[in-house]
Amino acid sequence: MNKITLLISCRDTQGIIASVTRFIYKKNGNIIYIDQHVDMEHRVFFMRLESQFVEFPGSLEDFKNEFGHRIAQQYGMSWEIHTDKPQPQMAIFVSRYDHCLYDLLGRYNSGELHVTIPFIISNHTDLKPVADSFGIPFHHIPVGPDNKEEAEKKQLYLLQEAGVDFIVLARYMQIVSEKLINHYPHKIINIHHSFLPAFPGAKPYHSAFKRGVKIIGATSHYVTEELDAGPIIEQDITRVTHAHSIEDLVMKGRDLEKIVLARAVKLHISRKVMAHNNKTIVFS
Ligand SMILES: Nc1nc2c(c(=O)[nH]1)N[C@@H](CN(C=O)c1ccc(C(=O)N[C@@H](CCC(=O)O)C(=O)O)cc1)CN2
């Protein structure tokens, strides 16, 4: 069975759903999922639709061209059509912390993540044995104050050569540049180890401990140039008390980071996230 996932956004007006579903119907598609949201403040309409086809009507390119000319242009839509095959290519960037990397590779190994991981990139060599144990190529690209541009050129070459679709920063402790972000707009997913907007930056657990908070959290967001300020995809929290040391906060936080990052990555893979005005619509 052929399945497509359609994501659209456009100025809100009457008849959008009717026009789109009629087009799918005329192409003998069976709609198996449909959800929509209207940003009432900005009058913007968002929709996610999945349709199955017993026999896909011609080529995907022809389908896209016809949808573009007959429907999307009429409403001034931004739109994407995705198929389940080929699986998206997901690159992982990591530094020295291994908990998110192990979690993602474990889920990948058990078939939970419908992606292909072509390689892992790191600015340190510490986690190469982890990559080796899962049989995934590991590229060590050191990053220092004097070679950030050169390092990113190497990263971009590997990413483009492998046809990478999106990047996961699994506790990658380097600021990525506008150049890399512009090549992958809303396609770089970071896990930040705090309940944003509280405690951005490299040492949130220390800041949380010093502040004496009673709740800590983790946030997964799309990366933008501004540090830890991109559209939030997923968050979660846990309660802490005066009795918890910084080390306790770090340990409790790690579990949250793994869960939140995995949820965000799976939502992205399922094409259930649409970014708009530095926020996200996350379909169920
Ligand atoms: N352009 C962006 N790059 C990155 C983001 C982001 O939101 N936008 N998130 C970070 C991850 N991160 C927190 O989640 C983070 C990573 C690193 C730092 C930091 O201050 N790094 C120092 C160097 C630290 C080191 O070498 O260990 C630096 O780069 O000068 C803060 C927050 C990933 N990149």
CSV table of N, CA and C and ligand atoms in Angstrom, one decimal, residues 123 148 169 172-177 181 190-193 201-202 221 223-229, ligand 1:
chain,number,residue,atom,x,y,z
A,123,ASN,N,33.1,16.2,18.3
A,123,ASN,CA,34.3,17.1,18.4
A,123,ASN,C,35.3,16.5,19.4
A,148,LYS,N,36.5,26.9,13.8
A,148,LYS,CA,35.1,26.6,13.7
A,148,LYS,C,34.6,26.5,12.2
A,169,LEU,N,21.4,16.8,17.7
A,169,LEU,CA,22.5,17.2,18.6
A,169,LEU,C,22.2,16.5,19.9
A,172,TYR,N,25.5,17.8,22.0
A,172,TYR,CA,26.7,18.3,21.3
A,172,TYR,C,27.0,19.7,21.8
A,173,MET,N,28.1,19.8,22.5
A,173,MET,CA,28.4,21.1,23.3
A,173,MET,C,29.1,22.1,22.5
A,174,GLN,N,28.8,22.3,21.2
A,174,GLN,CA,29.4,23.4,20.5
A,174,GLN,C,28.2,24.2,19.8
A,175,ILE,N,28.4,25.5,19.7
A,175,ILE,CA,27.4,26.4,19.0
A,175,ILE,C,27.5,26.1,17.5
A,176,VAL,N,26.4,25.8,16.9
A,176,VAL,CA,26.5,25.6,15.4
A,176,VAL,C,26.2,26.9,14.7
A,177,SER,N,26.8,27.1,13.6
A,177,SER,CA,26.7,28.4,12.9
A,177,SER,C,25.5,28.6,12.1
A,181,ILE,N,22.8,26.0,10.0
A,181,ILE,CA,21.4,26.1,10.3
A,181,ILE,C,20.6,26.5,9.0
A,190,ASN,N,17.9,19.7,18.9
A,190,ASN,CA,18.8,19.7,20.0
A,190,ASN,C,18.1,19.3,21.3
A,191,ILE,N,18.8,18.7,22.2
A,191,ILE,CA,18.3,18.4,23.5
A,191,ILE,C,19.0,19.3,24.5
A,192,HIS,N,18.2,20.2,25.2
A,192,HIS,CA,18.8,21.1,26.2
A,192,HIS,C,18.4,20.6,27.6
A,193,HIS,N,19.4,20.6,28.4
A,193,HIS,CA,19.2,19.9,29.8
A,193,HIS,C,18.6,20.9,30.8
A,201,GLY,N,22.1,27.8,28.0
A,201,GLY,CA,23.5,27.8,28.2
A,201,GLY,C,24.1,26.4,28.5
A,202,ALA,N,25.4,26.4,28.8
A,202,ALA,CA,26.1,25.1,29.0
A,202,ALA,C,25.9,24.4,30.3
A,221,HIS,N,14.4,21.1,21.1
A,221,HIS,CA,13.9,22.2,20.2
A,221,HIS,C,14.7,22.2,18.9
A,223,VAL,N,17.1,23.9,16.3
A,223,VAL,CA,18.2,24.9,16.6
A,223,VAL,C,18.0,26.1,15.7
A,224,THR,N,18.2,27.2,16.3
A,224,THR,CA,18.3,28.5,15.6
A,224,THR,C,19.6,29.2,16.0
A,225,GLU,N,19.9,30.3,15.4
A,225,GLU,CA,21.2,30.9,15.7
A,225,GLU,C,21.2,31.3,17.2
A,226,GLU,N,20.1,31.8,17.7
A,226,GLU,CA,20.1,32.2,19.1
A,226,GLU,C,20.1,31.0,20.0
A,227,LEU,N,21.0,30.9,20.9
A,227,LEU,CA,21.3,29.7,21.7
A,227,LEU,C,20.0,29.3,22.5
A,228,ASP,N,19.6,28.1,22.4
A,228,ASP,CA,18.5,27.5,23.2
A,228,ASP,C,17.2,28.3,23.1
A,229,ALA,N,17.0,28.9,21.9
A,229,ALA,CA,15.8,29.8,21.7
A,229,ALA,C,15.0,29.3,20.6
B,1,LIG,N1,23.2,27.8,17.1
B,1,LIG,C1,23.0,26.9,18.2
B,1,LIG,N2,23.9,26.0,18.4
B,1,LIG,C2,23.6,25.1,19.4
B,1,LIG,C3,22.5,25.2,20.2
B,1,LIG,C4,21.5,26.2,19.9
B,1,LIG,O1,20.4,26.3,20.5
B,1,LIG,N3,21.8,27.0,18.8
B,1,LIG,N4,22.3,24.3,21.3
B,1,LIG,C5,23.5,23.7,21.8
B,1,LIG,C6,23.4,22.8,22.9
B,1,LIG,N5,23.6,23.5,24.1
B,1,LIG,C7,22.6,23.5,25.0
B,1,LIG,O2,21.6,22.8,24.9
B,1,LIG,C8,24.8,24.3,24.4
B,1,LIG,C9,26.0,23.8,23.9
B,1,LIG,C10,27.2,24.5,24.1
B,1,LIG,C11,27.2,25.7,24.8
B,1,LIG,C12,28.4,26.4,25.0
B,1,LIG,O3,28.5,27.4,25.6
B,1,LIG,N6,29.5,25.9,24.4
B,1,LIG,C13,30.8,26.5,24.4
B,1,LIG,C14,31.9,25.5,24.4
B,1,LIG,C15,31.6,24.5,25.5
B,1,LIG,C16,32.6,23.3,25.3
B,1,LIG,O4,33.5,23.4,24.5
B,1,LIG,O5,32.4,22.4,26.1
B,1,LIG,C17,31.0,27.3,23.2
B,1,LIG,O6,30.6,26.8,22.1
B,1,LIG,O7,31.7,28.3,23.2
B,1,LIG,C18,26.0,26.1,25.3
B,1,LIG,C19,24.8,25.4,25.1
B,1,LIG,C20,24.3,23.1,20.6
B,1,LIG,N7,24.6,24.1,19.7
